[in-house]
């Protein structure tokens, strides 16, 4: 049974961004102008709209009688191809997704009649260049682990998904708690072949004569081989709990080979 020093992380730092100072500039309006597009009963159409990468994601537009400048963030669904025909409300389900500089608008007709898509007006906000997110850090560490294993650092970049201090602190502490002490690793554990065991299975290891083990462990390696009619199954296991702080009892340090030797050049 061994412990992996690479599995120990006792000083964890989370990179997060403080968005409290960020303000938006004047909203930008992007129109999807098209000739009327028929949406049959139960059918779905997809529209793609190119936008600037600096713009923030738009909200899903609401159905209205018009999609003009006087009615922003709207999608126009009408009963016929005529621009003056009656607006159809509540019949079309609209969804918005964003990937880079492309916005995809999906419209599904839930009614029993054909309706017509006449276009949409979307509102985009852009962060003000004067007030950008403030890069921030939160660190959590375990001094007891560092006293035994040294300082083992881990830095996590959340890529903008954490934008407030309490969330950054909670994430850093969760990483610290999970990695302060390395889990034990058991290799080359030969068992009677049991094909119910798969990767990720939790097994119980009991050894009453050698290592005096009685522990639960995850199966992270599973090798089955056959030779001369004999089937062998060998597992690699990782403990579900740590061993705690190493005791290092009963050890006697070796004396120096050259007392008073000068430091190396």
PDB file of C-alpha atoms in Angstrom:
ATOM      1  CA  UNK A   1       0.000   0.000   0.000  1.00  0.00           C
ATOM      2  CA  UNK A   2       1.394   3.379  -1.000  1.00  0.00           C
ATOM      3  CA  UNK A   3       0.412   7.050  -0.960  1.00  0.00           C
ATOM      4  CA  UNK A   4       0.730   9.197  -4.076  1.00  0.00           C
ATOM      5  CA  UNK A   5       2.328  12.565  -3.331  1.00  0.00           C
ATOM      6  CA  UNK A   6       0.934  13.823  -6.661  1.00  0.00           C
ATOM      7  CA  UNK A   7      -2.570  13.199  -5.280  1.00  0.00           C
ATOM      8  CA  UNK A   8      -1.959  15.636  -2.401  1.00  0.00           C
ATOM      9  CA  UNK A   9      -3.016  19.273  -2.837  1.00  0.00           C
ATOM     10  CA  UNK A  10      -2.833  21.214   0.412  1.00  0.00           C
ATOM     11  CA  UNK A  11      -2.657  24.814  -0.887  1.00  0.00           C
ATOM     12  CA  UNK A  12      -5.514  25.465  -3.330  1.00  0.00           C
ATOM     13  CA  UNK A  13      -6.096  28.769  -5.112  1.00  0.00           C
ATOM     14  CA  UNK A  14      -9.171  29.728  -7.140  1.00  0.00           C
ATOM     15  CA  UNK A  15      -8.930  32.438  -9.797  1.00  0.00           C
ATOM     16  CA  UNK A  16     -12.246  34.277  -9.971  1.00  0.00           C
ATOM     17  CA  UNK A  17     -13.437  37.638 -11.306  1.00  0.00           C
ATOM     18  CA  UNK A  18     -15.227  40.383  -9.392  1.00  0.00           C
ATOM     19  CA  UNK A  19     -18.000  41.765 -11.615  1.00  0.00           C
ATOM     20  CA  UNK A  20     -19.472  44.249  -9.127  1.00  0.00           C
ATOM     21  CA  UNK A  21     -17.851  47.235 -10.884  1.00  0.00           C
ATOM     22  CA  UNK A  22     -18.863  46.131 -14.362  1.00  0.00           C
ATOM     23  CA  UNK A  23     -21.458  48.261 -16.111  1.00  0.00           C
ATOM     24  CA  UNK A  24     -22.988  47.905 -19.555  1.00  0.00           C
ATOM     25  CA  UNK A  25     -22.729  50.373 -22.397  1.00  0.00           C
ATOM     26  CA  UNK A  26     -25.555  51.506 -24.684  1.00  0.00           C
ATOM     27  CA  UNK A  27     -27.500  48.402 -25.814  1.00  0.00           C
ATOM     28  CA  UNK A  28     -26.923  47.231 -29.375  1.00  0.00           C
ATOM     29  CA  UNK A  29     -29.893  46.131 -31.467  1.00  0.00           C
ATOM     30  CA  UNK A  30     -29.480  43.352 -34.037  1.00  0.00           C
ATOM     31  CA  UNK A  31     -32.313  42.530 -36.440  1.00  0.00           C
ATOM     32  CA  UNK A  32     -32.968  39.258 -38.259  1.00  0.00           C
ATOM     33  CA  UNK A  33     -34.668  40.506 -41.400  1.00  0.00           C
ATOM     34  CA  UNK A  34     -36.093  37.929 -43.788  1.00  0.00           C
ATOM     35  CA  UNK A  35     -38.964  37.194 -46.106  1.00  0.00           C
ATOM     36  CA  UNK A  36     -41.737  35.362 -44.210  1.00  0.00           C
ATOM     37  CA  UNK A  37     -40.760  31.783 -43.336  1.00  0.00           C
ATOM     38  CA  UNK A  38     -43.527  29.200 -42.934  1.00  0.00           C
ATOM     39  CA  UNK A  39     -43.558  27.079 -39.776  1.00  0.00           C
ATOM     40  CA  UNK A  40     -45.869  24.112 -40.299  1.00  0.00           C
ATOM     41  CA  UNK A  41     -47.833  22.616 -37.421  1.00  0.00           C
ATOM     42  CA  UNK A  42     -45.378  20.810 -35.123  1.00  0.00           C
ATOM     43  CA  UNK A  43     -42.385  21.931 -37.232  1.00  0.00           C
ATOM     44  CA  UNK A  44     -39.248  23.791 -36.118  1.00  0.00           C
ATOM     45  CA  UNK A  45     -37.145  26.379 -37.946  1.00  0.00           C
ATOM     46  CA  UNK A  46     -33.641  27.561 -37.085  1.00  0.00           C
ATOM     47  CA  UNK A  47     -32.187  30.999 -37.741  1.00  0.00           C
ATOM     48  CA  UNK A  48     -28.512  31.953 -37.287  1.00  0.00           C
ATOM     49  CA  UNK A  49     -27.509  35.547 -36.555  1.00  0.00           C
ATOM     50  CA  UNK A  50     -23.919  36.823 -36.555  1.00  0.00           C
ATOM     51  CA  UNK A  51     -22.945  39.157 -33.702  1.00  0.00           C
ATOM     52  CA  UNK A  52     -19.781  40.741 -32.359  1.00  0.00           C
ATOM     53  CA  UNK A  53     -17.767  38.571 -29.946  1.00  0.00           C
ATOM     54  CA  UNK A  54     -17.649  41.435 -27.431  1.00  0.00           C
ATOM     55  CA  UNK A  55     -21.447  41.445 -27.032  1.00  0.00           C
ATOM     56  CA  UNK A  56     -23.044  39.648 -24.098  1.00  0.00           C
ATOM     57  CA  UNK A  57     -25.644  36.929 -24.647  1.00  0.00           C
ATOM     58  CA  UNK A  58     -29.151  38.143 -25.591  1.00  0.00           C
ATOM     59  CA  UNK A  59     -32.351  37.301 -23.776  1.00  0.00           C
ATOM     60  CA  UNK A  60     -34.934  35.102 -25.465  1.00  0.00           C
ATOM     61  CA  UNK A  61     -37.288  37.414 -27.421  1.00  0.00           C
ATOM     62  CA  UNK A  62     -41.021  37.580 -26.753  1.00  0.00           C
ATOM     63  CA  UNK A  63     -43.678  37.241 -29.413  1.00  0.00           C
ATOM     64  CA  UNK A  64     -45.258  40.568 -30.361  1.00  0.00           C
ATOM     65  CA  UNK A  65     -47.243  42.124 -33.169  1.00  0.00           C
ATOM     66  CA  UNK A  66     -44.139  43.890 -34.437  1.00  0.00           C
ATOM     67  CA  UNK A  67     -40.389  43.356 -34.286  1.00  0.00           C
ATOM     68  CA  UNK A  68     -39.509  46.926 -35.214  1.00  0.00           C
ATOM     69  CA  UNK A  69     -37.393  49.470 -33.389  1.00  0.00           C
ATOM     70  CA  UNK A  70     -40.349  50.561 -31.293  1.00  0.00           C
ATOM     71  CA  UNK A  71     -40.719  47.059 -29.868  1.00  0.00           C
ATOM     72  CA  UNK A  72     -37.224  45.748 -29.062  1.00  0.00           C
ATOM     73  CA  UNK A  73     -36.316  42.168 -28.102  1.00  0.00           C
ATOM     74  CA  UNK A  74     -39.318  40.763 -29.959  1.00  0.00           C
ATOM     75  CA  UNK A  75     -40.030  38.052 -32.506  1.00  0.00           C
ATOM     76  CA  UNK A  76     -42.822  38.548 -35.048  1.00  0.00           C
ATOM     77  CA  UNK A  77     -45.069  35.527 -35.684  1.00  0.00           C
ATOM     78  CA  UNK A  78     -48.075  36.131 -37.959  1.00  0.00           C
ATOM     79  CA  UNK A  79     -50.925  34.125 -39.423  1.00  0.00           C
ATOM     80  CA  UNK A  80     -50.021  34.786 -43.087  1.00  0.00           C
ATOM     81  CA  UNK A  81     -47.160  36.132 -45.186  1.00  0.00           C
ATOM     82  CA  UNK A  82     -48.686  39.603 -45.073  1.00  0.00           C
ATOM     83  CA  UNK A  83     -46.910  42.075 -42.816  1.00  0.00           C
ATOM     84  CA  UNK A  84     -50.295  43.402 -41.727  1.00  0.00           C
ATOM     85  CA  UNK A  85     -51.861  40.047 -40.844  1.00  0.00           C
ATOM     86  CA  UNK A  86     -52.803  39.224 -37.270  1.00  0.00           C
ATOM     87  CA  UNK A  87     -50.037  38.378 -34.821  1.00  0.00           C
ATOM     88  CA  UNK A  88     -50.089  34.828 -33.453  1.00  0.00           C
ATOM     89  CA  UNK A  89     -49.324  34.799 -29.730  1.00  0.00           C
ATOM     90  CA  UNK A  90     -48.556  31.766 -27.594  1.00  0.00           C
ATOM     91  CA  UNK A  91     -48.281  29.296 -30.480  1.00  0.00           C
ATOM     92  CA  UNK A  92     -44.515  29.311 -31.091  1.00  0.00           C
ATOM     93  CA  UNK A  93     -41.839  28.291 -28.587  1.00  0.00           C
ATOM     94  CA  UNK A  94     -38.646  30.302 -29.102  1.00  0.00           C
ATOM     95  CA  UNK A  95     -35.178  29.389 -27.825  1.00  0.00           C
ATOM     96  CA  UNK A  96     -31.831  31.176 -28.032  1.00  0.00           C
ATOM     97  CA  UNK A  97     -28.308  29.704 -27.881  1.00  0.00           C
ATOM     98  CA  UNK A  98     -24.915  31.341 -28.357  1.00  0.00           C
ATOM     99  CA  UNK A  99     -21.599  29.944 -29.632  1.00  0.00           C
ATOM    100  CA  UNK A 100     -18.911  32.580 -30.142  1.00  0.00           C
ATOM    101  CA  UNK A 101     -20.094  35.114 -32.691  1.00  0.00           C
ATOM    102  CA  UNK A 102     -23.150  33.133 -33.811  1.00  0.00           C
ATOM    103  CA  UNK A 103     -26.561  33.284 -32.149  1.00  0.00           C
ATOM    104  CA  UNK A 104     -29.006  30.502 -33.018  1.00  0.00           C
ATOM    105  CA  UNK A 105     -32.738  31.197 -32.741  1.00  0.00           C
ATOM    106  CA  UNK A 106     -35.021  28.138 -32.779  1.00  0.00           C
ATOM    107  CA  UNK A 107     -38.794  28.480 -33.221  1.00  0.00           C
ATOM    108  CA  UNK A 108     -41.118  25.486 -32.765  1.00  0.00           C
ATOM    109  CA  UNK A 109     -44.785  25.671 -33.760  1.00  0.00           C
ATOM    110  CA  UNK A 110     -46.856  23.961 -31.065  1.00  0.00           C
ATOM    111  CA  UNK A 111     -50.204  24.781 -32.705  1.00  0.00           C
ATOM    112  CA  UNK A 112     -52.211  22.815 -35.258  1.00  0.00           C
ATOM    113  CA  UNK A 113     -51.952  25.520 -37.946  1.00  0.00           C
ATOM    114  CA  UNK A 114     -49.160  26.898 -40.108  1.00  0.00           C
ATOM    115  CA  UNK A 115     -47.757  30.233 -38.932  1.00  0.00           C
ATOM    116  CA  UNK A 116     -45.134  32.562 -40.419  1.00  0.00           C
ATOM    117  CA  UNK A 117     -41.905  33.923 -38.977  1.00  0.00           C
ATOM    118  CA  UNK A 118     -41.417  37.561 -40.032  1.00  0.00           C
ATOM    119  CA  UNK A 119     -38.156  38.307 -38.221  1.00  0.00           C
ATOM    120  CA  UNK A 120     -36.795  39.228 -34.807  1.00  0.00           C
ATOM    121  CA  UNK A 121     -35.091  42.078 -32.980  1.00  0.00           C
ATOM    122  CA  UNK A 122     -32.517  41.154 -30.330  1.00  0.00           C
ATOM    123  CA  UNK A 123     -30.861  43.378 -27.729  1.00  0.00           C
ATOM    124  CA  UNK A 124     -27.190  42.847 -26.838  1.00  0.00           C
ATOM    125  CA  UNK A 125     -25.251  44.514 -24.042  1.00  0.00           C
ATOM    126  CA  UNK A 126     -21.501  45.094 -24.130  1.00  0.00           C
ATOM    127  CA  UNK A 127     -19.296  45.539 -21.050  1.00  0.00           C
ATOM    128  CA  UNK A 128     -18.122  49.096 -20.607  1.00  0.00           C
ATOM    129  CA  UNK A 129     -14.380  49.263 -21.400  1.00  0.00           C
ATOM    130  CA  UNK A 130     -13.887  51.598 -18.424  1.00  0.00           C
ATOM    131  CA  UNK A 131     -15.070  49.016 -15.876  1.00  0.00           C
ATOM    132  CA  UNK A 132     -13.733  45.541 -16.482  1.00  0.00           C
ATOM    133  CA  UNK A 133     -13.957  42.512 -14.162  1.00  0.00           C
ATOM    134  CA  UNK A 134     -11.305  42.610 -11.452  1.00  0.00           C
ATOM    135  CA  UNK A 135      -9.101  39.468 -11.348  1.00  0.00           C
ATOM    136  CA  UNK A 136      -9.239  38.063  -7.813  1.00  0.00           C
ATOM    137  CA  UNK A 137      -7.864  35.093  -5.881  1.00  0.00           C
ATOM    138  CA  UNK A 138      -8.943  33.056  -2.905  1.00  0.00           C
ATOM    139  CA  UNK A 139      -6.623  30.486  -1.306  1.00  0.00           C
ATOM    140  CA  UNK A 140      -7.228  27.767   1.274  1.00  0.00           C
ATOM    141  CA  UNK A 141      -4.564  25.546   2.839  1.00  0.00           C
ATOM    142  CA  UNK A 142      -4.006  22.840   5.442  1.00  0.00           C
ATOM    143  CA  UNK A 143      -0.984  23.406   7.698  1.00  0.00           C
ATOM    144  CA  UNK A 144      -1.064  19.884   9.142  1.00  0.00           C
ATOM    145  CA  UNK A 145      -0.761  18.408   5.648  1.00  0.00           C
ATOM    146  CA  UNK A 146       1.980  20.856   4.704  1.00  0.00           C
ATOM    147  CA  UNK A 147       4.002  19.866   7.778  1.00  0.00           C
ATOM    148  CA  UNK A 148       4.081  16.264   6.509  1.00  0.00           C
ATOM    149  CA  UNK A 149       4.053  16.531   2.717  1.00  0.00           C
ATOM    150  CA  UNK A 150       5.372  20.047   2.153  1.00  0.00           C
ATOM    151  CA  UNK A 151       3.433  22.706   0.252  1.00  0.00           C
ATOM    152  CA  UNK A 152       1.610  21.013  -2.647  1.00  0.00           C
ATOM    153  CA  UNK A 153      -0.093  23.733  -4.691  1.00  0.00           C
ATOM    154  CA  UNK A 154      -3.067  23.595  -7.027  1.00  0.00           C
ATOM    155  CA  UNK A 155      -4.429  26.575  -8.963  1.00  0.00           C
ATOM    156  CA  UNK A 156      -7.909  26.431 -10.465  1.00  0.00           C
ATOM    157  CA  UNK A 157      -9.078  28.899 -13.129  1.00  0.00           C
ATOM    158  CA  UNK A 158     -12.884  28.969 -13.213  1.00  0.00           C
ATOM    159  CA  UNK A 159     -12.968  30.741 -16.623  1.00  0.00           C
ATOM    160  CA  UNK A 160     -15.415  33.427 -15.455  1.00  0.00           C
ATOM    161  CA  UNK A 161     -17.962  31.084 -13.892  1.00  0.00           C
ATOM    162  CA  UNK A 162     -17.328  32.364 -10.344  1.00  0.00           C
ATOM    163  CA  UNK A 163     -17.984  36.088  -9.927  1.00  0.00           C
ATOM    164  CA  UNK A 164     -18.295  36.658  -6.170  1.00  0.00           C
ATOM    165  CA  UNK A 165     -16.063  36.211  -3.137  1.00  0.00           C
ATOM    166  CA  UNK A 166     -18.183  33.679  -1.136  1.00  0.00           C
ATOM    167  CA  UNK A 167     -18.343  31.302  -4.124  1.00  0.00           C
ATOM    168  CA  UNK A 168     -14.587  31.574  -4.696  1.00  0.00           C
ATOM    169  CA  UNK A 169     -13.915  30.842  -1.036  1.00  0.00           C
ATOM    170  CA  UNK A 170     -16.303  27.871  -0.938  1.00  0.00           C
ATOM    171  CA  UNK A 171     -14.697  26.338  -4.034  1.00  0.00           C
ATOM    172  CA  UNK A 172     -11.145  26.808  -2.719  1.00  0.00           C
ATOM    173  CA  UNK A 173     -12.046  25.220   0.622  1.00  0.00           C
ATOM    174  CA  UNK A 174     -13.788  22.295  -1.074  1.00  0.00           C
ATOM    175  CA  UNK A 175     -10.671  21.611  -3.174  1.00  0.00           C
ATOM    176  CA  UNK A 176      -8.471  21.897  -0.073  1.00  0.00           C
ATOM    177  CA  UNK A 177     -10.661  19.505   1.919  1.00  0.00           C
ATOM    178  CA  UNK A 178     -10.656  16.959  -0.901  1.00  0.00           C
ATOM    179  CA  UNK A 179      -6.902  16.977  -1.479  1.00  0.00           C
ATOM    180  CA  UNK A 180      -5.143  17.704   1.828  1.00  0.00           C
ATOM    181  CA  UNK A 181      -4.168  14.077   2.399  1.00  0.00           C
ATOM    182  CA  UNK A 182      -3.447  11.611  -0.434  1.00  0.00           C
ATOM    183  CA  UNK A 183      -5.629   8.491  -0.585  1.00  0.00           C
ATOM    184  CA  UNK A 184      -3.871   5.138  -0.213  1.00  0.00           C
ATOM    185  CA  UNK A 185      -3.143   3.185  -3.390  1.00  0.00           C
ATOM    186  CA  UNK A 186      -3.135  -0.608  -3.482  1.00  0.00           C
ATOM    187  CA  UNK A 187      -1.544  -2.230  -6.528  1.00  0.00           C
ATOM    188  CA  UNK A 188      -1.349  -5.785  -7.796  1.00  0.00           C
ATOM    189  CA  UNK A 189      -4.224  -7.040  -5.632  1.00  0.00           C
ATOM    190  CA  UNK A 190      -4.920 -10.527  -6.967  1.00  0.00           C
ATOM    191  CA  UNK A 191      -8.398 -11.918  -6.294  1.00  0.00           C
ATOM    192  CA  UNK A 192     -10.468 -14.902  -7.258  1.00  0.00           C
ATOM    193  CA  UNK A 193     -11.950 -13.964 -10.665  1.00  0.00           C
ATOM    194  CA  UNK A 194     -15.217 -12.079 -10.248  1.00  0.00           C
ATOM    195  CA  UNK A 195     -16.554 -10.605 -13.483  1.00  0.00           C
ATOM    196  CA  UNK A 196     -19.108  -8.461 -11.625  1.00  0.00           C
ATOM    197  CA  UNK A 197     -16.261  -6.129 -10.669  1.00  0.00           C
ATOM    198  CA  UNK A 198     -15.813  -3.183 -13.040  1.00  0.00           C
ATOM    199  CA  UNK A 199     -13.950   0.129 -13.023  1.00  0.00           C
ATOM    200  CA  UNK A 200     -15.543   2.355 -10.388  1.00  0.00           C
ATOM    201  CA  UNK A 201     -16.798  -0.529  -8.248  1.00  0.00           C
ATOM    202  CA  UNK A 202     -16.282  -0.112  -4.501  1.00  0.00           C
ATOM    203  CA  UNK A 203     -14.797  -3.186  -2.821  1.00  0.00           C
ATOM    204  CA  UNK A 204     -13.822  -4.034   0.736  1.00  0.00           C
ATOM    205  CA  UNK A 205     -10.248  -5.143   1.381  1.00  0.00           C
ATOM    206  CA  UNK A 206      -9.549  -7.226   4.486  1.00  0.00           C
ATOM    207  CA  UNK A 207      -6.053  -8.470   5.356  1.00  0.00           C
ATOM    208  CA  UNK A 208      -5.741 -10.000   8.826  1.00  0.00           C
ATOM    209  CA  UNK A 209      -2.171 -11.300   8.482  1.00  0.00           C
ATOM    210  CA  UNK A 210      -0.027  -8.776   6.581  1.00  0.00           C
ATOM    211  CA  UNK A 211      -0.898  -5.098   6.354  1.00  0.00           C
ATOM    212  CA  UNK A 212      -3.803  -5.431   8.818  1.00  0.00           C
ATOM    213  CA  UNK A 213      -6.217  -3.753   6.407  1.00  0.00           C
ATOM    214  CA  UNK A 214      -9.967  -3.404   6.628  1.00  0.00           C
ATOM    215  CA  UNK A 215     -10.911  -0.630   4.224  1.00  0.00           C
ATOM    216  CA  UNK A 216     -13.156   0.343   1.328  1.00  0.00           C
ATOM    217  CA  UNK A 217     -11.527   1.158  -1.997  1.00  0.00           C
ATOM    218  CA  UNK A 218     -12.414   2.197  -5.557  1.00  0.00           C
ATOM    219  CA  UNK A 219     -11.422  -0.059  -8.451  1.00  0.00           C
ATOM    220  CA  UNK A 220      -9.277   2.119 -10.751  1.00  0.00           C
ATOM    221  CA  UNK A 221      -7.527  -0.724 -12.605  1.00  0.00           C
ATOM    222  CA  UNK A 222      -8.858  -4.161 -13.585  1.00  0.00           C
ATOM    223  CA  UNK A 223      -6.717  -6.694 -15.467  1.00  0.00           C
ATOM    224  CA  UNK A 224      -8.013 -10.141 -16.370  1.00  0.00           C
ATOM    225  CA  UNK A 225      -5.757 -12.706 -18.074  1.00  0.00           C
ATOM    226  CA  UNK A 226      -5.790 -16.415 -18.810  1.00  0.00           C
ATOM    227  CA  UNK A 227      -2.937 -18.885 -19.144  1.00  0.00           C
ATOM    228  CA  UNK A 228      -2.984 -22.689 -19.318  1.00  0.00           C
ATOM    229  CA  UNK A 229      -6.628 -22.784 -18.331  1.00  0.00           C
ATOM    230  CA  UNK A 230      -6.091 -20.538 -15.299  1.00  0.00           C
ATOM    231  CA  UNK A 231      -7.870 -17.172 -15.073  1.00  0.00           C
ATOM    232  CA  UNK A 232      -6.195 -14.393 -13.084  1.00  0.00           C
ATOM    233  CA  UNK A 233      -7.783 -11.086 -12.061  1.00  0.00           C
ATOM    234  CA  UNK A 234      -5.579  -8.307 -10.658  1.00  0.00           C
ATOM    235  CA  UNK A 235      -6.978  -5.033  -9.320  1.00  0.00           C
ATOM    236  CA  UNK A 236      -5.525  -1.588  -8.711  1.00  0.00           C
ATOM    237  CA  UNK A 237      -7.397   0.120  -5.886  1.00  0.00           C
ATOM    238  CA  UNK A 238      -7.615   3.634  -4.427  1.00  0.00           C
ATOM    239  CA  UNK A 239      -8.907   4.037  -0.883  1.00  0.00           C
ATOM    240  CA  UNK A 240     -12.177   5.888  -0.333  1.00  0.00           C
ATOM    241  CA  UNK A 241     -10.660   7.583   2.746  1.00  0.00           C
ATOM    242  CA  UNK A 242      -7.174   8.807   3.599  1.00  0.00           C
ATOM    243  CA  UNK A 243      -4.805   7.296   6.133  1.00  0.00           C
ATOM    244  CA  UNK A 244      -4.562  10.561   8.039  1.00  0.00           C
ATOM    245  CA  UNK A 245      -1.265  12.060   9.171  1.00  0.00           C
ATOM    246  CA  UNK A 246       1.698   9.649   8.891  1.00  0.00           C
ATOM    247  CA  UNK A 247       2.906   8.649  12.360  1.00  0.00           C
ATOM    248  CA  UNK A 248       6.570   7.957  11.422  1.00  0.00           C
ATOM    249  CA  UNK A 249       6.961   6.041  14.719  1.00  0.00           C
ATOM    250  CA  UNK A 250       9.854   3.698  15.457  1.00  0.00           C
ATOM    251  CA  UNK A 251      12.205   5.343  12.932  1.00  0.00           C
ATOM    252  CA  UNK A 252      15.811   6.142  13.840  1.00  0.00           C
ATOM    253  CA  UNK A 253      17.589   8.718  11.630  1.00  0.00           C
ATOM    254  CA  UNK A 254      20.897   7.552  10.190  1.00  0.00           C
ATOM    255  CA  UNK A 255      23.973   9.457  11.363  1.00  0.00           C
ATOM    256  CA  UNK A 256      25.762  11.670   8.799  1.00  0.00           C
ATOM    257  CA  UNK A 257      28.373   9.859   6.730  1.00  0.00           C
ATOM    258  CA  UNK A 258      30.808  12.821   6.926  1.00  0.00           C
ATOM    259  CA  UNK A 259      30.173  15.004   9.962  1.00  0.00           C
ATOM    260  CA  UNK A 260      31.234  18.591   9.304  1.00  0.00           C
ATOM    261  CA  UNK A 261      31.492  18.122   5.519  1.00  0.00           C
ATOM    262  CA  UNK A 262      31.411  21.401   3.547  1.00  0.00           C
ATOM    263  CA  UNK A 263      28.413  22.166   1.335  1.00  0.00           C
ATOM    264  CA  UNK A 264      28.637  20.946  -2.264  1.00  0.00           C
ATOM    265  CA  UNK A 265      30.158  23.370  -4.792  1.00  0.00           C
TER     266      UNK A 265
END
